[in-house]
mmCIF file with all atom_site columns, C-alpha atoms in Angstrom:
data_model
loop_
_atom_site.group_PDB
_atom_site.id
_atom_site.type_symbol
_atom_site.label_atom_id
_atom_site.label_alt_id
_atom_site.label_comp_id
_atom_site.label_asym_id
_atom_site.label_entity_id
_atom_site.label_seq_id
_atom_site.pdbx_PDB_ins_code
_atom_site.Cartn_x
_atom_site.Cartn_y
_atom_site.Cartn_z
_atom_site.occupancy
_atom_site.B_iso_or_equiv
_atom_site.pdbx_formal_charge
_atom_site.auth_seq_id
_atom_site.auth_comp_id
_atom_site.auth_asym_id
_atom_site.auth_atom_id
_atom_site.pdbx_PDB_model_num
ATOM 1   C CA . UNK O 1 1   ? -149.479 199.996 -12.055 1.00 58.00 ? 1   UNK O CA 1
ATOM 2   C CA . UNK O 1 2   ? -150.574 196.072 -12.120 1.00 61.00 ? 2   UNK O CA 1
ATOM 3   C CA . UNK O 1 3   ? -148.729 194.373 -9.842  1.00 83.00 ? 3   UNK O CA 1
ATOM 4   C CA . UNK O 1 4   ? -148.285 191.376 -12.536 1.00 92.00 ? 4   UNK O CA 1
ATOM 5   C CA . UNK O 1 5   ? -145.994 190.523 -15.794 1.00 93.00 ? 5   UNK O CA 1
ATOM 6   C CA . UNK O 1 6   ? -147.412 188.054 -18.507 1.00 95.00 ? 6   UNK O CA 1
ATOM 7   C CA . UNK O 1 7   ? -145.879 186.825 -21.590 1.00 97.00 ? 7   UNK O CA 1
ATOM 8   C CA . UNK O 1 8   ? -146.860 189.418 -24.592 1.00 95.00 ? 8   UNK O CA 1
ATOM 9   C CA . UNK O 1 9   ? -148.486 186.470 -26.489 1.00 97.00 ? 9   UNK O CA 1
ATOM 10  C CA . UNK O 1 10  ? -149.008 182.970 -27.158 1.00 97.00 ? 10  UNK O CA 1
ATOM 11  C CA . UNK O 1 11  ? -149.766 180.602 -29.397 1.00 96.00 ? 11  UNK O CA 1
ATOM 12  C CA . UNK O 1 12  ? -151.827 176.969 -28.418 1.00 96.00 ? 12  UNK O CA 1
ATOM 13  C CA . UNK O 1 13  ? -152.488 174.246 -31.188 1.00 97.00 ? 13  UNK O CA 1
ATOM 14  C CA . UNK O 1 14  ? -156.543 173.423 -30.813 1.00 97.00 ? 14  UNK O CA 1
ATOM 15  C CA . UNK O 1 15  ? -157.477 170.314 -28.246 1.00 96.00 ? 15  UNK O CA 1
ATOM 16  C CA . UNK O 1 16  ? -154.103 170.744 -26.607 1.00 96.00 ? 16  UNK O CA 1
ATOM 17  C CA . UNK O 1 17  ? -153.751 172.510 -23.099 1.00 97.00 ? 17  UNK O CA 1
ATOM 18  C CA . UNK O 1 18  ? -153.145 176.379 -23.157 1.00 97.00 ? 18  UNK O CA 1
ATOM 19  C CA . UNK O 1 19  ? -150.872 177.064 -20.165 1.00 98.00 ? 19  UNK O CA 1
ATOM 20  C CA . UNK O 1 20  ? -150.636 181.021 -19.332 1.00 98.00 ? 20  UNK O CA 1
ATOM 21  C CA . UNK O 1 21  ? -147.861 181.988 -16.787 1.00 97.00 ? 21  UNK O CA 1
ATOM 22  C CA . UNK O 1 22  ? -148.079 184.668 -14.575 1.00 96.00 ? 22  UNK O CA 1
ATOM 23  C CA . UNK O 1 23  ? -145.534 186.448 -12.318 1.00 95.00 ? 23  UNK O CA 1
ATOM 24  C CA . UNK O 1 24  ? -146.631 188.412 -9.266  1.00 93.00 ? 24  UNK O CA 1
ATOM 25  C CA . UNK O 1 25  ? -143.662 188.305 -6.978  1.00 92.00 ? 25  UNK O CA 1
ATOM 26  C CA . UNK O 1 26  ? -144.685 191.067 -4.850  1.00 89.00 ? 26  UNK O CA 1
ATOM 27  C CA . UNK O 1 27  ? -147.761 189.548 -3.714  1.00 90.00 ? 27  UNK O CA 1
ATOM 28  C CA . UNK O 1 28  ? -148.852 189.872 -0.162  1.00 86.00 ? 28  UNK O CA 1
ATOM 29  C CA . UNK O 1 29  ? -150.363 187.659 2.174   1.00 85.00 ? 29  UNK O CA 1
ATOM 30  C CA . UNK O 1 30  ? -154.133 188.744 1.772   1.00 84.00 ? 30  UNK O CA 1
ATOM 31  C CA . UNK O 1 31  ? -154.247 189.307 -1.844  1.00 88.00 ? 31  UNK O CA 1
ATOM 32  C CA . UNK O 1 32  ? -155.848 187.103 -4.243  1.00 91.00 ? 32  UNK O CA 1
ATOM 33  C CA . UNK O 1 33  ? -154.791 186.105 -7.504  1.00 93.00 ? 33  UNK O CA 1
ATOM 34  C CA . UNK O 1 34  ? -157.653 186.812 -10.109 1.00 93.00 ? 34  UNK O CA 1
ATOM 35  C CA . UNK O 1 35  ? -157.656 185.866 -14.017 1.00 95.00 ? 35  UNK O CA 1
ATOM 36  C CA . UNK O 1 36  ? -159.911 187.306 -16.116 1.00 95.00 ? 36  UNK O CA 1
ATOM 37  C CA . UNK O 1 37  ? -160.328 186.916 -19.834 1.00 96.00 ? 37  UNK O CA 1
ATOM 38  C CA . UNK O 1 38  ? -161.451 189.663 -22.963 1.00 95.00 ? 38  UNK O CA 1
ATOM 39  C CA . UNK O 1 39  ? -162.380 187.997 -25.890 1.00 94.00 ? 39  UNK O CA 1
ATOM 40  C CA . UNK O 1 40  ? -162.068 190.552 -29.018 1.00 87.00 ? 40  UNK O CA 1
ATOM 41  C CA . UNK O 1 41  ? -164.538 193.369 -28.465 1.00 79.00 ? 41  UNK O CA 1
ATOM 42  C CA . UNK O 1 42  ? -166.632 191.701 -25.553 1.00 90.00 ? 42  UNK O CA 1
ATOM 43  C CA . UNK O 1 43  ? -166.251 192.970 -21.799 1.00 93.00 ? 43  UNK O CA 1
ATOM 44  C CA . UNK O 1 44  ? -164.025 191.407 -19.430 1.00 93.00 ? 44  UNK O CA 1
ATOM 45  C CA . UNK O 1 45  ? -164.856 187.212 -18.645 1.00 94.00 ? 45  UNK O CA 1
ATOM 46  C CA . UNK O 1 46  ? -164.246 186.186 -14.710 1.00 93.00 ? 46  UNK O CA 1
ATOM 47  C CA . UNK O 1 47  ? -162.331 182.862 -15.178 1.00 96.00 ? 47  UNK O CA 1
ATOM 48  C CA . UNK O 1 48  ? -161.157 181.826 -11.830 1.00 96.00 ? 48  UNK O CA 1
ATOM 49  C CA . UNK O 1 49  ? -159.408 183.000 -8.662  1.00 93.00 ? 49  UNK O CA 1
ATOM 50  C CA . UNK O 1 50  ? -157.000 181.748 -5.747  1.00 93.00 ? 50  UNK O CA 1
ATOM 51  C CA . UNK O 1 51  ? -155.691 182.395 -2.431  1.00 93.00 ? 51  UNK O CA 1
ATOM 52  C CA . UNK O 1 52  ? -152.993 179.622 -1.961  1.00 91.00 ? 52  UNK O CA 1
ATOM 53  C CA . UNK O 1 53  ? -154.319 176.148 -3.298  1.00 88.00 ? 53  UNK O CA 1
ATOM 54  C CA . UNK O 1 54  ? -154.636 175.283 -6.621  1.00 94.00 ? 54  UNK O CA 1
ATOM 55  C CA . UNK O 1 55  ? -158.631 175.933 -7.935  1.00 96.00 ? 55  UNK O CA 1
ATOM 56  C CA . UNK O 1 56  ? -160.699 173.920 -10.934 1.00 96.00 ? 56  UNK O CA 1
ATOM 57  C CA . UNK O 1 57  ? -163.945 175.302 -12.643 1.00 96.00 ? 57  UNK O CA 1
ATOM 58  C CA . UNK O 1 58  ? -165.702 174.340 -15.583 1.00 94.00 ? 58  UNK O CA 1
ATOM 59  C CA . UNK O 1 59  ? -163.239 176.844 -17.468 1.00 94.00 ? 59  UNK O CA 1
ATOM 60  C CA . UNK O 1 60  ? -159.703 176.381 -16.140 1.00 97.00 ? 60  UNK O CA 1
ATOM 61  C CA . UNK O 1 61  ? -157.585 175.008 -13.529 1.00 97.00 ? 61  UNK O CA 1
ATOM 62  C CA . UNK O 1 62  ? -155.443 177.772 -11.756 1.00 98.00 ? 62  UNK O CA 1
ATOM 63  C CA . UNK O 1 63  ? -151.811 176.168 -10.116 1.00 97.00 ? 63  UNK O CA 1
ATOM 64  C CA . UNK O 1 64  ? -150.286 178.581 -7.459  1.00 96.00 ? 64  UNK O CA 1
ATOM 65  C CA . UNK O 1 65  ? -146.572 177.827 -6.885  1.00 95.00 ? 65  UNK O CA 1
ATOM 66  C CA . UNK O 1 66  ? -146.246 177.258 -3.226  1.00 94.00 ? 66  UNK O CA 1
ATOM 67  C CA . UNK O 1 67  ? -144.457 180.874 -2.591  1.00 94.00 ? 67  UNK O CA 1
ATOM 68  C CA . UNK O 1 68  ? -147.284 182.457 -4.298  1.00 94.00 ? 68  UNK O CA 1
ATOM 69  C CA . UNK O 1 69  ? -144.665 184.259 -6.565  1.00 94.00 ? 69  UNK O CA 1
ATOM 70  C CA . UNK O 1 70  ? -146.174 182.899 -9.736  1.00 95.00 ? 70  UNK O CA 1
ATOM 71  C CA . UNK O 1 71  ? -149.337 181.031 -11.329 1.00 96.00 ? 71  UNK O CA 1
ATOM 72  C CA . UNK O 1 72  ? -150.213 179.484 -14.479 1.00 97.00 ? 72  UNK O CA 1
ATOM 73  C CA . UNK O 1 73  ? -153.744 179.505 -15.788 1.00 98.00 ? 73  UNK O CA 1
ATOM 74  C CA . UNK O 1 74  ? -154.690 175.960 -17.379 1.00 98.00 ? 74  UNK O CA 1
ATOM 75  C CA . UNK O 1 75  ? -157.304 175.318 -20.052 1.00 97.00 ? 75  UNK O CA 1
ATOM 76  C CA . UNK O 1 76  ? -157.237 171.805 -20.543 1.00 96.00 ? 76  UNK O CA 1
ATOM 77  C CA . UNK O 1 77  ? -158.262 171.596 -24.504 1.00 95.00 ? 77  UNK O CA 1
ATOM 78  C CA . UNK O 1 78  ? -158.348 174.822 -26.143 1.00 96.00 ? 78  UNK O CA 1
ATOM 79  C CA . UNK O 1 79  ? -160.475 175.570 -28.671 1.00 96.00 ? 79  UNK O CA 1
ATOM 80  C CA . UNK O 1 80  ? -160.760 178.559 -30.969 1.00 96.00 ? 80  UNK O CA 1
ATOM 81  C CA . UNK O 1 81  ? -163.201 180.416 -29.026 1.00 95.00 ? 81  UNK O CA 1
ATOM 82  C CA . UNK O 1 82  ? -160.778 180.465 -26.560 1.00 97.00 ? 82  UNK O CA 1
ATOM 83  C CA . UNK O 1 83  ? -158.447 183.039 -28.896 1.00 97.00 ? 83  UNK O CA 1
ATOM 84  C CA . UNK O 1 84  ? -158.780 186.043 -26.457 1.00 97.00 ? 84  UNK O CA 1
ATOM 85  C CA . UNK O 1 85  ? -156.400 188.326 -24.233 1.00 96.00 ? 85  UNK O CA 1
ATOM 86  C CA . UNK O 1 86  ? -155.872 186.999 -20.803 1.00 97.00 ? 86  UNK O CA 1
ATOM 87  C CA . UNK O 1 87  ? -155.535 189.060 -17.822 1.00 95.00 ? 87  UNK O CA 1
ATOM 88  C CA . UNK O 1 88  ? -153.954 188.050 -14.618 1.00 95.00 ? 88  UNK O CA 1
ATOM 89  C CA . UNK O 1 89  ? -154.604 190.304 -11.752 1.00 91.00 ? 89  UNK O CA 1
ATOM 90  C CA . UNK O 1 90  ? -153.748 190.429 -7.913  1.00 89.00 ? 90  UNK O CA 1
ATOM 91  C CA . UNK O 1 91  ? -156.073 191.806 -5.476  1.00 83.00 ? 91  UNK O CA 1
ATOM 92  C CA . UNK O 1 92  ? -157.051 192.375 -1.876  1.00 74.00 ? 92  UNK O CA 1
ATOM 93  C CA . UNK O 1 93  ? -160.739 191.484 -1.509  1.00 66.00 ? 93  UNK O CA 1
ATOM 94  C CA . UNK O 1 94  ? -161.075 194.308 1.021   1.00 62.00 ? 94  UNK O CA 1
ATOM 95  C CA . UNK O 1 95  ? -160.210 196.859 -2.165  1.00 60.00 ? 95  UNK O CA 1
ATOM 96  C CA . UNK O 1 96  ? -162.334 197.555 -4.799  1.00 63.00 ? 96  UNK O CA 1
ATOM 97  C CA . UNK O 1 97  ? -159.917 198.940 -6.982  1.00 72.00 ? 97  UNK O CA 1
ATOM 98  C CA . UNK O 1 98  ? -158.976 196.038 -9.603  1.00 76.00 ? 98  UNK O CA 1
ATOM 99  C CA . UNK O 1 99  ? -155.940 196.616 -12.151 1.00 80.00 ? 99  UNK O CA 1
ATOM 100 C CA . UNK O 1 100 ? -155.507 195.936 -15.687 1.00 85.00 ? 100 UNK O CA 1
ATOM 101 C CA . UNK O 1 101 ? -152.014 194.814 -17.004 1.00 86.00 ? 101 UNK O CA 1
ATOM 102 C CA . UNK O 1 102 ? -151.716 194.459 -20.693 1.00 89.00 ? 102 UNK O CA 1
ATOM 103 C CA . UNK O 1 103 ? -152.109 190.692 -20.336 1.00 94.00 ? 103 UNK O CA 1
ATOM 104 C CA . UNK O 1 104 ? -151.518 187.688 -22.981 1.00 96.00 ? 104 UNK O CA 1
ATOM 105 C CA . UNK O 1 105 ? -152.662 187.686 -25.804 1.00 96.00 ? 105 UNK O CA 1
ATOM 106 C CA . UNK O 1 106 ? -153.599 183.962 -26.919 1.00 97.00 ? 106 UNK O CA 1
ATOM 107 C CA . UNK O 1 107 ? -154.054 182.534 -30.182 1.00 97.00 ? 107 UNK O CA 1
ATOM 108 C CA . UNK O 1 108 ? -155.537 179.081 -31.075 1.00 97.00 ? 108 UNK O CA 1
ATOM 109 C CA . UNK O 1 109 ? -154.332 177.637 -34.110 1.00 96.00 ? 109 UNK O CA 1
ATOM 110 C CA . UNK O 1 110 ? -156.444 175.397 -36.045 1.00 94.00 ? 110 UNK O CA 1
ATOM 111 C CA . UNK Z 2 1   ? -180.841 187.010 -18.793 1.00 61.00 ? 1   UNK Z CA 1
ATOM 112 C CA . UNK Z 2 2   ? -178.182 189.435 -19.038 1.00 66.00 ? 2   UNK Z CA 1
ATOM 113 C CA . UNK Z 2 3   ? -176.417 190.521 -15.848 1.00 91.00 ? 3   UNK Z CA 1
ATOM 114 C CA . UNK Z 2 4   ? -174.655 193.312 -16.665 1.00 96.00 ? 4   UNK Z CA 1
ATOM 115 C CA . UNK Z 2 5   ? -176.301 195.237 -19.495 1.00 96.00 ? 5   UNK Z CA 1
ATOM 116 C CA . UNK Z 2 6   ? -175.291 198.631 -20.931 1.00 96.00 ? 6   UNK Z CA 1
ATOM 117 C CA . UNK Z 2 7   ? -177.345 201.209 -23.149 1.00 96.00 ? 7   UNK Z CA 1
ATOM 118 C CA . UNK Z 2 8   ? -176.089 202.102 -25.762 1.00 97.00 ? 8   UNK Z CA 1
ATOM 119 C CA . UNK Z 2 9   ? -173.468 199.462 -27.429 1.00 95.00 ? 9   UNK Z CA 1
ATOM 120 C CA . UNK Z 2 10  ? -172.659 202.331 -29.725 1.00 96.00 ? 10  UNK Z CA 1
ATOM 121 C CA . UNK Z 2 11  ? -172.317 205.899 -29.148 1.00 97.00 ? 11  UNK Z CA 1
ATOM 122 C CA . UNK Z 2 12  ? -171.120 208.538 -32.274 1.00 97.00 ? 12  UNK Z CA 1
ATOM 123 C CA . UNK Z 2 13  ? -171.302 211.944 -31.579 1.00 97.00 ? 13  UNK Z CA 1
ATOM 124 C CA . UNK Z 2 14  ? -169.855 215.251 -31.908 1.00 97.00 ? 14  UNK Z CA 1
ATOM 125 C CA . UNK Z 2 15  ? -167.318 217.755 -29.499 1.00 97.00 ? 15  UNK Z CA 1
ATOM 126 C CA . UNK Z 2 16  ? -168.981 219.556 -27.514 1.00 97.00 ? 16  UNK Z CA 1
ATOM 127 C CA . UNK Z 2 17  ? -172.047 217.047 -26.780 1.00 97.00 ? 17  UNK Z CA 1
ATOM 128 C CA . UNK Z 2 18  ? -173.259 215.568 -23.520 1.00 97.00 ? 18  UNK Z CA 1
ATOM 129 C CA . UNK Z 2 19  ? -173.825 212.538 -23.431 1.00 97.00 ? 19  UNK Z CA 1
ATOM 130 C CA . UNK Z 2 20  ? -174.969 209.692 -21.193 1.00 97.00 ? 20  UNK Z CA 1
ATOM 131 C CA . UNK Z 2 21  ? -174.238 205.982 -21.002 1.00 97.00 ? 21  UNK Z CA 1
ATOM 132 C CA . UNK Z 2 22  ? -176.700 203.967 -18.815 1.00 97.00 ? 22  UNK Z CA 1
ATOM 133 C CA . UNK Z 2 23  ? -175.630 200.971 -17.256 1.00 97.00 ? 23  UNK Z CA 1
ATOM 134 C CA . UNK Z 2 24  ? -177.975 198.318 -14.997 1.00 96.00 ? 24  UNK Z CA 1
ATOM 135 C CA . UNK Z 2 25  ? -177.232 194.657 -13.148 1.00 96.00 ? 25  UNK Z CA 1
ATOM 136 C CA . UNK Z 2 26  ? -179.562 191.938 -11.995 1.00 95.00 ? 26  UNK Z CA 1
ATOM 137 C CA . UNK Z 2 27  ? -177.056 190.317 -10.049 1.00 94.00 ? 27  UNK Z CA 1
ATOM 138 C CA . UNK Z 2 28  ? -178.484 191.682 -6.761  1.00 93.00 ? 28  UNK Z CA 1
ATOM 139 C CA . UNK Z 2 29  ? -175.005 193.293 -6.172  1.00 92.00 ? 29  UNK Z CA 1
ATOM 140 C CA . UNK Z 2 30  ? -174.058 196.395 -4.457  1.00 90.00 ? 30  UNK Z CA 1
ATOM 141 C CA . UNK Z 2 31  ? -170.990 197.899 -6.091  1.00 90.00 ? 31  UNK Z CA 1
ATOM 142 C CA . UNK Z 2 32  ? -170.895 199.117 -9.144  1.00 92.00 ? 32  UNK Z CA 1
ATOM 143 C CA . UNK Z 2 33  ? -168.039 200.461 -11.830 1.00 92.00 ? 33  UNK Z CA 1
ATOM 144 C CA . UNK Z 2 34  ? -167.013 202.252 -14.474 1.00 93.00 ? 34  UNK Z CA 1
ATOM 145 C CA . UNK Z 2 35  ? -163.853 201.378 -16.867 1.00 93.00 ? 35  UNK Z CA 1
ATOM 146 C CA . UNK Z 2 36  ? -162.472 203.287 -19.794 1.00 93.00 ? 36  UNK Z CA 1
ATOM 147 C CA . UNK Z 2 37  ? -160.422 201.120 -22.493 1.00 92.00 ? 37  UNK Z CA 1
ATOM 148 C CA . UNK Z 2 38  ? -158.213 203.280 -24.843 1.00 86.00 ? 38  UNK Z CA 1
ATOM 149 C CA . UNK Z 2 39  ? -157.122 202.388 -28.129 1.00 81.00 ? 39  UNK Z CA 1
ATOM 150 C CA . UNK Z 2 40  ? -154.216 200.809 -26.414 1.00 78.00 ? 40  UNK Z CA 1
ATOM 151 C CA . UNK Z 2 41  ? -156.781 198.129 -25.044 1.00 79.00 ? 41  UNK Z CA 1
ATOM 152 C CA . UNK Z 2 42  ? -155.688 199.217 -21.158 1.00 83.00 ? 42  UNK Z CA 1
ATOM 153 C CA . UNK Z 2 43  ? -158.541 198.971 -19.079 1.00 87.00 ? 43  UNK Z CA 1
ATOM 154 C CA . UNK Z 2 44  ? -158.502 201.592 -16.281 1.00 89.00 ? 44  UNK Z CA 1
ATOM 155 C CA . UNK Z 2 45  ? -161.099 201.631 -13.333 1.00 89.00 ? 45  UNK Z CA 1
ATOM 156 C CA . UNK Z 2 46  ? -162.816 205.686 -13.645 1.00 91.00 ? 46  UNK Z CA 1
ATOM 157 C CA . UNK Z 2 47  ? -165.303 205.170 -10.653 1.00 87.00 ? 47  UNK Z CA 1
ATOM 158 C CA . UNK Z 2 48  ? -166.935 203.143 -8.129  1.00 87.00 ? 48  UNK Z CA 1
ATOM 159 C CA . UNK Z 2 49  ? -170.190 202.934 -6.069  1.00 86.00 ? 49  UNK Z CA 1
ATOM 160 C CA . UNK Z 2 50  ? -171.469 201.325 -3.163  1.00 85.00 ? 50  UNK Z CA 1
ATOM 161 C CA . UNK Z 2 51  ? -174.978 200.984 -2.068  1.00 80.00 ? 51  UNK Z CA 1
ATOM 162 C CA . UNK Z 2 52  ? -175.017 204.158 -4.296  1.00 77.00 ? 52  UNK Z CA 1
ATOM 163 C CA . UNK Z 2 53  ? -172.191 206.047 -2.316  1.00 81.00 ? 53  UNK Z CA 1
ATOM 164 C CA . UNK Z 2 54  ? -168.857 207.127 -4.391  1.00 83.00 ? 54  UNK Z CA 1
ATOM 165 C CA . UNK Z 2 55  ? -165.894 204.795 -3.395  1.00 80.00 ? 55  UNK Z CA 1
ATOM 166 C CA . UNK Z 2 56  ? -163.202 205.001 -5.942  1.00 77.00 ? 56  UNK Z CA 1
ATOM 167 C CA . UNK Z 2 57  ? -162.501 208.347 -7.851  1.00 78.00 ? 57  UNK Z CA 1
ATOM 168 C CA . UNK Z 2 58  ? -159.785 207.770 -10.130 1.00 78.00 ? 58  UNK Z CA 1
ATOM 169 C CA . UNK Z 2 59  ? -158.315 211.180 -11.166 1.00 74.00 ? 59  UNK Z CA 1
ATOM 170 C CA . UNK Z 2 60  ? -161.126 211.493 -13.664 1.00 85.00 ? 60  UNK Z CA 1
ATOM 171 C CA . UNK Z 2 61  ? -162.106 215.142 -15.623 1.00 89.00 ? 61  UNK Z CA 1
ATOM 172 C CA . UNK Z 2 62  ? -164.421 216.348 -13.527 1.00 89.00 ? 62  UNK Z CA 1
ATOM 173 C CA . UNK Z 2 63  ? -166.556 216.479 -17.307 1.00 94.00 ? 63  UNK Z CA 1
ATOM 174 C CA . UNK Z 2 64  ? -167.502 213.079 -16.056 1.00 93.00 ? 64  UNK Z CA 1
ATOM 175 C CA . UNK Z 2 65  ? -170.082 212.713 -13.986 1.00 91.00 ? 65  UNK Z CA 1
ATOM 176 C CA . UNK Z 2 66  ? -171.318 209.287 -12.294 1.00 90.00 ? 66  UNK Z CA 1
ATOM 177 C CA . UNK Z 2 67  ? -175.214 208.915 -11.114 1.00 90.00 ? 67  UNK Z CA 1
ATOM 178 C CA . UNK Z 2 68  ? -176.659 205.564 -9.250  1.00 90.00 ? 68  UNK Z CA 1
ATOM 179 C CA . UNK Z 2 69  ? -180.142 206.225 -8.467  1.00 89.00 ? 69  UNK Z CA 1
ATOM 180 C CA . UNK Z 2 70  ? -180.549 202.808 -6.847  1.00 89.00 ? 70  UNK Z CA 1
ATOM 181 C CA . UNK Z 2 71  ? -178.458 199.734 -6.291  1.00 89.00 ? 71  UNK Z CA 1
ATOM 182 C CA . UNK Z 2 72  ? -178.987 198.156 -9.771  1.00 93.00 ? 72  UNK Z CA 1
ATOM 183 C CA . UNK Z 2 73  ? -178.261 201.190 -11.952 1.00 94.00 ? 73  UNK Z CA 1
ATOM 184 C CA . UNK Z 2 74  ? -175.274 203.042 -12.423 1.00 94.00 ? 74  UNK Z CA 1
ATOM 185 C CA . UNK Z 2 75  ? -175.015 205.734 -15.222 1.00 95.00 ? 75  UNK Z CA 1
ATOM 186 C CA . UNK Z 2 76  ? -172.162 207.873 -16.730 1.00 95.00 ? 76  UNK Z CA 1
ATOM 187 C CA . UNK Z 2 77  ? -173.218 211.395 -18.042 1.00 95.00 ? 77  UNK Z CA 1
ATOM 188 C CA . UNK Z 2 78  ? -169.975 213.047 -20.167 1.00 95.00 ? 78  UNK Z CA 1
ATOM 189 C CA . UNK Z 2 79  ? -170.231 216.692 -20.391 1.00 96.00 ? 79  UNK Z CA 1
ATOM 190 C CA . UNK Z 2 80  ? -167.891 218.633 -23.339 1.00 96.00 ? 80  UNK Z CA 1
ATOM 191 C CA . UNK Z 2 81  ? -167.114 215.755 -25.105 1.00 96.00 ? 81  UNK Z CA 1
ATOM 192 C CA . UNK Z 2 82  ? -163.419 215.858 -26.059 1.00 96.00 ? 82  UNK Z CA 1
ATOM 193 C CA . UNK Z 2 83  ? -161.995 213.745 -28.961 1.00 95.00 ? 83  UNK Z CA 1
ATOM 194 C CA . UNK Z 2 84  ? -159.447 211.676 -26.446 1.00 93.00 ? 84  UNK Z CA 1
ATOM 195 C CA . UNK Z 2 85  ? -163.095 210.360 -24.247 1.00 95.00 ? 85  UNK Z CA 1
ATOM 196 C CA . UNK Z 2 86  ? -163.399 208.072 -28.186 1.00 95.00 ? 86  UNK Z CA 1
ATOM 197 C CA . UNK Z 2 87  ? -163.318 204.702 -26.053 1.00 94.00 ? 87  UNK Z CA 1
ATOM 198 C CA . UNK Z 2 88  ? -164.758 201.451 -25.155 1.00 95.00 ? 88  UNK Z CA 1
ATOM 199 C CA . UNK Z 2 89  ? -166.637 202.228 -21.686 1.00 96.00 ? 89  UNK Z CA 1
ATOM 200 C CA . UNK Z 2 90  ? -167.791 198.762 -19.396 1.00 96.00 ? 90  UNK Z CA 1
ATOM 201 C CA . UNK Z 2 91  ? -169.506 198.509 -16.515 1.00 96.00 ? 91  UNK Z CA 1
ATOM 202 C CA . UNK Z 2 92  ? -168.905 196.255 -14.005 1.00 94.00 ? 92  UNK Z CA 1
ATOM 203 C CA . UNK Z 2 93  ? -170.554 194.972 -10.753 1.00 93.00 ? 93  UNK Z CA 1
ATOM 204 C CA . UNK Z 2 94  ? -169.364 192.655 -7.387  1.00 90.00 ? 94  UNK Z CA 1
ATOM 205 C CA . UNK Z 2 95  ? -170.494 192.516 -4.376  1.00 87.00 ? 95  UNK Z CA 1
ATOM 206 C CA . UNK Z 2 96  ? -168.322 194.246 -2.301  1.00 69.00 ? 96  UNK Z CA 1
ATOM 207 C CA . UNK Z 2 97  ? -164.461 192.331 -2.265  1.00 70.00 ? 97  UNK Z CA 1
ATOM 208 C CA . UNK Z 2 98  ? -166.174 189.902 -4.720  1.00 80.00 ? 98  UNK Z CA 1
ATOM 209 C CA . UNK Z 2 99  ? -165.639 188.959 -8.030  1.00 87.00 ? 99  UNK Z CA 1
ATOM 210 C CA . UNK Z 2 100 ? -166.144 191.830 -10.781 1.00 90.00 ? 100 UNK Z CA 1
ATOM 211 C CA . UNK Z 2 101 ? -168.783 191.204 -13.421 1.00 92.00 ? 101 UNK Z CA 1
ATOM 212 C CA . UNK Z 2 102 ? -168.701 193.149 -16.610 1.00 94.00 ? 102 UNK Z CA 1
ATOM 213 C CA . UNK Z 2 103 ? -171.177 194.326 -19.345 1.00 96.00 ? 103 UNK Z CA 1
ATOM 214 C CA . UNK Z 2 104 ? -170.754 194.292 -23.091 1.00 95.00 ? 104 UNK Z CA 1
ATOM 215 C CA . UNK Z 2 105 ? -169.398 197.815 -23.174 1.00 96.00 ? 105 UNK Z CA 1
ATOM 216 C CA . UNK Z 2 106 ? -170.288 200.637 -25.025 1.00 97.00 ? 106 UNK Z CA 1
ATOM 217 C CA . UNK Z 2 107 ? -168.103 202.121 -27.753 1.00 96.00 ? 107 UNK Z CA 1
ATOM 218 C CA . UNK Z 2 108 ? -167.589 206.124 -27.788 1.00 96.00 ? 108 UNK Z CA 1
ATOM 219 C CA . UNK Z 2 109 ? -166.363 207.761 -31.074 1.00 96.00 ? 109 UNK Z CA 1
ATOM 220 C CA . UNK Z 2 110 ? -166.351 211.696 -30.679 1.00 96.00 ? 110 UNK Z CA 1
ATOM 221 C CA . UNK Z 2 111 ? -165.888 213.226 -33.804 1.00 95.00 ? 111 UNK Z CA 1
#
């Protein structure tokens, strides 16, 4: 079972930020938190990963509460292409084995 | 260049058939996966290799049947097709503990 809980869905207006909570309260020490994206029909889209600090790419910005309980994936000025289901995932690096919650389903609005 | 690329995208046949979905990566990586996604859209992890050694078994029909002839291919061959294998099937590759990469995926519709 993931070890995760998203929101169901979400809506963002386009050009504002898309903020995407995730709760992983069960993390442990050693296990990363991974987000992945799936835009309709397409494979699986790395986005960004953390340990503890917070991480910016090109793509998003990834904020890691300080117990590590919870995250929130950041994109800064959605646009429609964004529209896709977002997966938040927890994982040792050690372990292979990656899995799949249902994730969030965003929607940006014109 | 694609990284990840799967043959075919799309894939209707009939029970009964074998059938085999090839998958290759350019990324210089050395692990390798299969995922099924149902018409529920869950992505589950089927198999994965490592320098062409099995790592992760996941409770799959023994019907399916992985093959990595070198580091850069990885191909699933589906014996007896059964109506409930109609799915979206992605490959994906890391280097080991790394980040996942996946391909397009290739759609399955047994009829």
């Amino acid at each position: 079972d993931a070890k995760t809980t998203q929101p169901t869905s979400m809506d963002c207006a386009e050009g504002r930020a898309a903020n995407l909570p995730c709760n992983h309260s069960t993390i442990s020490g050693n296990e990363y938190v991974y987000w992945y994206r799936q835009i309709h029909s397409q494979g699986p889209q790395y986005i960004i990963h953390g340990l503890k600090n917070n991480e910016t790419n090109e793509m998003a910005s990834l904020i890691i509460t300080e117990d590590r309980k919870s995250s929130t994936l950041i994109l800064p000025h959605a646009t429609l292409r964004d529209t896709a289901v977002y997966y938040c995932i927890v994982r040792e690096t050690s372990y292979d084995k990656v899995i799949f919650g249902p994730g969030t389903s965003l929607s940006v609005i014109p | 260049d694609t990284a990840v690329s799967q043959t075919p995208k799309y894939l209707v046949t009939q029970m009964g058939n074998d059938k085999s979905i090839k998958c290759e990566q350019n990324l210089g990586h050395d692990t390798m996966y299969w995922y099924k996604q149902d018409s529920k859209k869950f992505l589950k992890i089927m198999f994965s290799y490592n320098n062409k050694e099995l790592i992760i078994n996941e409770t799959v029909p023994n019907r399916f049947s992985p093959k990595s002839p070198d580091k850069a291919h990885l191909n699933l061959h589906i014996n007896s097709l059964e109506l409930g294998d109609s799915a979206v099937y992605f490959c994906a590759s890391s280097s080991a503990g790394d980040t996942q990469y996946f391909g397009p995926g290739t759609r399955l519709t047994v009829l």
